[in-house]
Amino acid sequence: MSQYLAQVLPTAELVDQQVQPQLLRSSDGYGWPDVKVDLFEEPLWMERWEEPVASDVMIKLILRGNVRVEMCDQRLCDGYHIGQGDLFLKPPGITAPPLCWQSKTKEPVQSLHVRLSGSLVHRTINELTNQDPAHIELSGAAGIRDPLILEVGLALSRELTDPSPLSTLYAQTASLMLVAHLIRYYATTLLPIRERVQGLNVPQIKRVRMFRRIWRSH
C-alpha cells in the first residue's frame, strides 16, 4: 500500500467499500460504430487497480467528484489530485502502472469512459497522413485537461442519457473528431497532414452541415 493511502485510509471501515466500478449507462445496443461510451460510478477507493491492455484508445473523463490518485511503478510513485473535467488517456497496447485511488468528497465519483476502436485510429491515420499506422504511437496522459475532449465527451454523455434518431451519426462524427484531435496533438512524433486535392463532396458537405445543426442544438 502506498504511504499516502496507508496514512488516510481507515482500512477496517472501508474494506467493504472497495468494489468494481458500477455501470450506470452504456452505449451497448445503440449501434454506434467504432466508439463505446460508458458512464460509471467509481468506488470510494481502489488499491493497485490495473487497467487491462486493449487494442483500443481509452479516454476516461471525471464528470463529478474529486479523488487522490497515485500511480506507482517499480522505481517511484506519482501522486496528484484530479477533479471534474480532468481526464486519463490510455493508448492501445499500453500497460499502465497500478493505480491507487481515494475519493476526497462524499458524493460518488462519476466517470465517462470513451473507447475508440483501433481500426478507426488506423483508418484516420491512413486518410490524414502518409505514415504507416503501425509505426504511429499516441502518448498516454493522466490528470490533464483538454477542452475539446471534455466538450465532445460531455456531448456524448448527453446523447447517452437522451438518445435521438441521429445518435449514431452524432457518435460517429464525434468519435472521428476525437481521433483526429488525438493524432494531431498526442502523437509521439510530428505527423505531416496530407493536403486534399479536392474539397468535400456533396454527401460529405451535407453530413458536416447536419452535424453542425446537431451540435448547436445541444
Short mmCIF file of C-alpha atoms in Angstrom, two decimals:
data_model
loop_
_atom_site.label_atom_id
_atom_site.label_comp_id
_atom_site.label_asym_id
_atom_site.label_seq_id
_atom_site.Cartn_x
_atom_site.Cartn_y
_atom_site.Cartn_z
CA MET A 1 0.00 0.00 0.00
CA SER A 2 1.29 3.47 -0.82
CA GLN A 3 2.49 5.71 2.00
CA TYR A 4 -0.25 8.26 1.37
CA LEU A 5 -3.09 5.74 1.38
CA ALA A 6 -1.69 4.00 4.45
CA GLN A 7 -1.99 7.29 6.30
CA VAL A 8 -5.50 8.26 5.23
CA LEU A 9 -7.47 5.03 4.79
CA PRO A 10 -9.34 3.57 7.77
CA THR A 11 -8.89 0.10 6.34
CA ALA A 12 -11.36 -1.74 8.56
CA GLU A 13 -14.07 0.81 7.79
CA LEU A 14 -13.57 0.99 4.03
CA VAL A 15 -12.53 -2.53 3.17
CA ASP A 16 -16.09 -3.45 2.19
CA GLN A 17 -16.40 -0.35 0.02
CA GLN A 18 -13.68 -1.28 -2.46
CA VAL A 19 -15.79 -2.72 -5.25
CA GLN A 20 -15.80 -2.75 -9.01
CA PRO A 21 -16.95 0.45 -10.72
CA GLN A 22 -20.74 0.42 -11.12
CA LEU A 23 -22.02 0.78 -14.67
CA LEU A 24 -24.80 3.38 -14.86
CA ARG A 25 -25.34 3.70 -18.61
CA SER A 26 -23.80 2.20 -21.73
CA SER A 27 -23.95 2.71 -25.48
CA ASP A 28 -24.15 -1.07 -25.95
CA GLY A 29 -27.14 -1.75 -28.16
CA TYR A 30 -27.14 1.72 -29.72
CA GLY A 31 -25.28 0.57 -32.81
CA TRP A 32 -22.58 3.23 -32.56
CA PRO A 33 -19.69 2.18 -34.83
CA ASP A 34 -16.07 2.43 -33.65
CA VAL A 35 -16.93 4.01 -30.29
CA LYS A 36 -18.20 2.67 -26.99
CA VAL A 37 -19.32 5.06 -24.24
CA ASP A 38 -19.96 4.01 -20.63
CA LEU A 39 -20.93 6.05 -17.58
CA PHE A 40 -19.60 4.67 -14.27
CA GLU A 41 -19.91 5.42 -10.59
CA GLU A 42 -16.48 4.78 -9.14
CA PRO A 43 -15.76 3.10 -5.77
CA LEU A 44 -14.58 5.24 -2.85
CA TRP A 45 -11.13 3.71 -3.05
CA MET A 46 -9.08 1.31 -5.11
CA GLU A 47 -5.72 -0.24 -4.25
CA ARG A 48 -3.36 -1.16 -7.11
CA TRP A 49 -6.06 -1.14 -9.79
CA GLU A 50 -4.71 -2.30 -13.15
CA GLU A 51 -6.43 -1.49 -16.42
CA PRO A 52 -6.27 -4.39 -18.88
CA VAL A 53 -4.22 -3.93 -22.04
CA ALA A 54 -6.50 -3.22 -25.01
CA SER A 55 -6.24 -2.61 -28.74
CA ASP A 56 -8.43 0.49 -28.46
CA VAL A 57 -7.86 4.04 -27.23
CA MET A 58 -9.41 4.68 -23.82
CA ILE A 59 -10.38 8.14 -22.58
CA LYS A 60 -11.61 8.41 -19.00
CA LEU A 61 -13.25 11.73 -18.06
CA ILE A 62 -14.09 12.69 -14.49
CA LEU A 63 -17.59 14.18 -14.60
CA ARG A 64 -18.19 14.54 -10.87
CA GLY A 65 -16.19 14.31 -7.64
CA ASN A 66 -12.59 14.70 -6.57
CA VAL A 67 -10.03 11.98 -5.93
CA ARG A 68 -6.43 11.49 -4.86
CA VAL A 69 -4.54 9.26 -7.29
CA GLU A 70 -1.17 7.56 -7.10
CA MET A 71 0.44 5.66 -9.96
CA CYS A 72 3.45 3.59 -8.94
CA ASP A 73 5.97 1.65 -10.97
CA GLN A 74 9.00 -0.25 -9.66
CA ARG A 75 11.00 2.93 -9.05
CA LEU A 76 8.72 5.74 -7.93
CA CYS A 77 5.17 6.92 -7.25
CA ASP A 78 3.48 9.92 -8.84
CA GLY A 79 0.64 11.35 -6.74
CA TYR A 80 -1.85 14.10 -7.59
CA HIS A 81 -5.46 15.19 -7.22
CA ILE A 82 -7.93 15.04 -10.07
CA GLY A 83 -11.41 16.51 -10.26
CA GLN A 84 -14.27 17.37 -12.54
CA GLY A 85 -13.09 17.90 -16.11
CA ASP A 86 -9.78 16.04 -15.74
CA LEU A 87 -9.05 13.01 -17.88
CA PHE A 88 -6.90 9.94 -18.40
CA LEU A 89 -5.74 8.90 -21.88
CA LYS A 90 -4.59 5.31 -22.39
CA PRO A 91 -3.23 4.45 -25.87
CA PRO A 92 -3.71 0.96 -27.36
CA GLY A 93 -1.31 -1.76 -26.30
CA ILE A 94 -0.03 0.19 -23.30
CA THR A 95 0.37 -1.34 -19.85
CA ALA A 96 -0.45 1.37 -17.31
CA PRO A 97 1.19 1.25 -13.87
CA PRO A 98 -1.02 0.12 -10.96
CA LEU A 99 -3.29 2.88 -9.71
CA CYS A 100 -4.28 3.74 -6.14
CA TRP A 101 -7.35 5.92 -5.80
CA GLN A 102 -9.28 7.51 -2.94
CA SER A 103 -12.32 9.76 -3.15
CA LYS A 104 -11.91 13.14 -1.41
CA THR A 105 -15.62 14.03 -1.47
CA LYS A 106 -18.75 12.46 -0.02
CA GLU A 107 -20.54 12.44 -3.35
CA PRO A 108 -19.86 9.44 -5.60
CA VAL A 109 -17.29 9.98 -8.32
CA GLN A 110 -18.71 9.61 -11.81
CA SER A 111 -16.55 8.96 -14.84
CA LEU A 112 -17.23 8.67 -18.54
CA HIS A 113 -15.26 6.04 -20.45
CA VAL A 114 -14.92 6.64 -24.19
CA ARG A 115 -13.36 3.73 -26.06
CA LEU A 116 -12.25 4.47 -29.65
CA SER A 117 -11.55 1.45 -31.82
CA GLY A 118 -8.02 0.82 -33.02
CA SER A 119 -9.35 0.28 -36.53
CA LEU A 120 -10.79 3.81 -36.56
CA VAL A 121 -7.44 5.22 -35.45
CA HIS A 122 -5.63 3.31 -38.22
CA ARG A 123 -8.11 4.39 -40.90
CA THR A 124 -7.86 8.02 -39.84
CA ILE A 125 -4.06 7.97 -39.87
CA ASN A 126 -4.16 6.47 -43.37
CA GLU A 127 -6.55 9.17 -44.52
CA LEU A 128 -4.79 12.15 -42.97
CA THR A 129 -1.10 11.28 -43.26
CA ASN A 130 1.42 9.41 -45.37
CA GLN A 131 2.60 7.38 -42.39
CA ASP A 132 2.25 3.69 -41.60
CA PRO A 133 -0.29 3.43 -38.74
CA ALA A 134 1.68 0.55 -37.24
CA HIS A 135 4.55 2.97 -36.55
CA ILE A 136 2.45 5.76 -35.01
CA GLU A 137 2.02 5.87 -31.26
CA LEU A 138 -0.07 8.10 -29.02
CA SER A 139 1.17 9.49 -25.72
CA GLY A 140 -0.58 8.43 -22.54
CA ALA A 141 -1.72 11.08 -20.08
CA ALA A 142 -3.20 11.22 -16.58
CA GLY A 143 -4.89 14.05 -14.71
CA ILE A 144 -4.79 16.53 -17.58
CA ARG A 145 -7.39 18.91 -19.02
CA ASP A 146 -8.23 19.13 -22.70
CA PRO A 147 -11.15 21.46 -23.53
CA LEU A 148 -12.05 19.81 -26.83
CA ILE A 149 -12.02 16.27 -25.44
CA LEU A 150 -14.10 17.47 -22.48
CA GLU A 151 -16.72 19.15 -24.67
CA VAL A 152 -17.04 16.18 -27.02
CA GLY A 153 -17.17 13.82 -24.04
CA LEU A 154 -19.96 15.85 -22.39
CA ALA A 155 -21.88 15.86 -25.68
CA LEU A 156 -21.58 12.08 -25.94
CA SER A 157 -22.68 11.77 -22.31
CA ARG A 158 -25.82 13.78 -23.07
CA GLU A 159 -26.51 11.63 -26.11
CA LEU A 160 -26.01 8.54 -23.98
CA THR A 161 -28.59 9.78 -21.48
CA ASP A 162 -31.13 11.05 -24.01
CA PRO A 163 -30.51 9.37 -27.38
CA SER A 164 -32.16 10.71 -30.52
CA PRO A 165 -32.76 9.29 -34.01
CA LEU A 166 -29.49 10.95 -35.01
CA SER A 167 -27.45 9.42 -32.17
CA THR A 168 -25.50 7.05 -34.44
CA LEU A 169 -24.47 9.83 -36.81
CA TYR A 170 -23.68 12.06 -33.87
CA ALA A 171 -21.48 9.47 -32.15
CA GLN A 172 -19.72 8.53 -35.39
CA THR A 173 -18.83 12.14 -36.17
CA ALA A 174 -17.80 12.88 -32.58
CA SER A 175 -15.51 9.83 -32.48
CA LEU A 176 -13.84 10.88 -35.73
CA MET A 177 -13.28 14.36 -34.31
CA LEU A 178 -11.69 12.87 -31.18
CA VAL A 179 -9.36 10.61 -33.17
CA ALA A 180 -8.25 13.46 -35.45
CA HIS A 181 -7.58 15.59 -32.35
CA LEU A 182 -5.54 12.81 -30.72
CA ILE A 183 -3.48 12.27 -33.88
CA ARG A 184 -2.74 15.97 -34.13
CA TYR A 185 -1.85 16.69 -30.50
CA TYR A 186 -0.95 13.40 -28.81
CA ALA A 187 1.13 11.53 -31.39
CA THR A 188 4.66 10.87 -30.16
CA THR A 189 6.06 12.13 -33.47
CA LEU A 190 5.08 15.13 -35.57
CA LEU A 191 2.83 13.93 -38.38
CA PRO A 192 2.59 15.72 -41.72
CA ILE A 193 -1.09 16.10 -42.55
CA ARG A 194 -1.89 15.23 -46.13
CA GLU A 195 -3.45 18.07 -48.10
CA ARG A 196 -6.59 17.17 -50.00
CA VAL A 197 -6.54 17.95 -53.71
CA GLN A 198 -10.31 18.18 -53.83
CA GLY A 199 -12.77 19.52 -51.31
CA LEU A 200 -15.65 17.70 -49.68
CA ASN A 201 -18.13 16.01 -51.94
CA VAL A 202 -21.87 16.77 -51.74
CA PRO A 203 -22.76 13.96 -49.27
CA GLN A 204 -19.86 14.96 -47.03
CA ILE A 205 -20.93 18.61 -47.07
CA LYS A 206 -24.49 17.62 -46.13
CA ARG A 207 -23.13 15.48 -43.33
CA VAL A 208 -20.99 18.29 -41.93
CA ARG A 209 -23.91 20.72 -42.05
CA MET A 210 -26.16 18.22 -40.32
CA PHE A 211 -23.59 17.68 -37.61
CA ARG A 212 -23.27 21.42 -37.04
CA ARG A 213 -27.03 21.68 -36.55
CA ILE A 214 -27.00 18.74 -34.13
CA TRP A 215 -24.07 20.21 -32.20
CA ARG A 216 -25.72 23.62 -31.88
CA SER A 217 -28.98 22.06 -30.71
CA HIS A 218 -27.14 20.58 -27.72
#
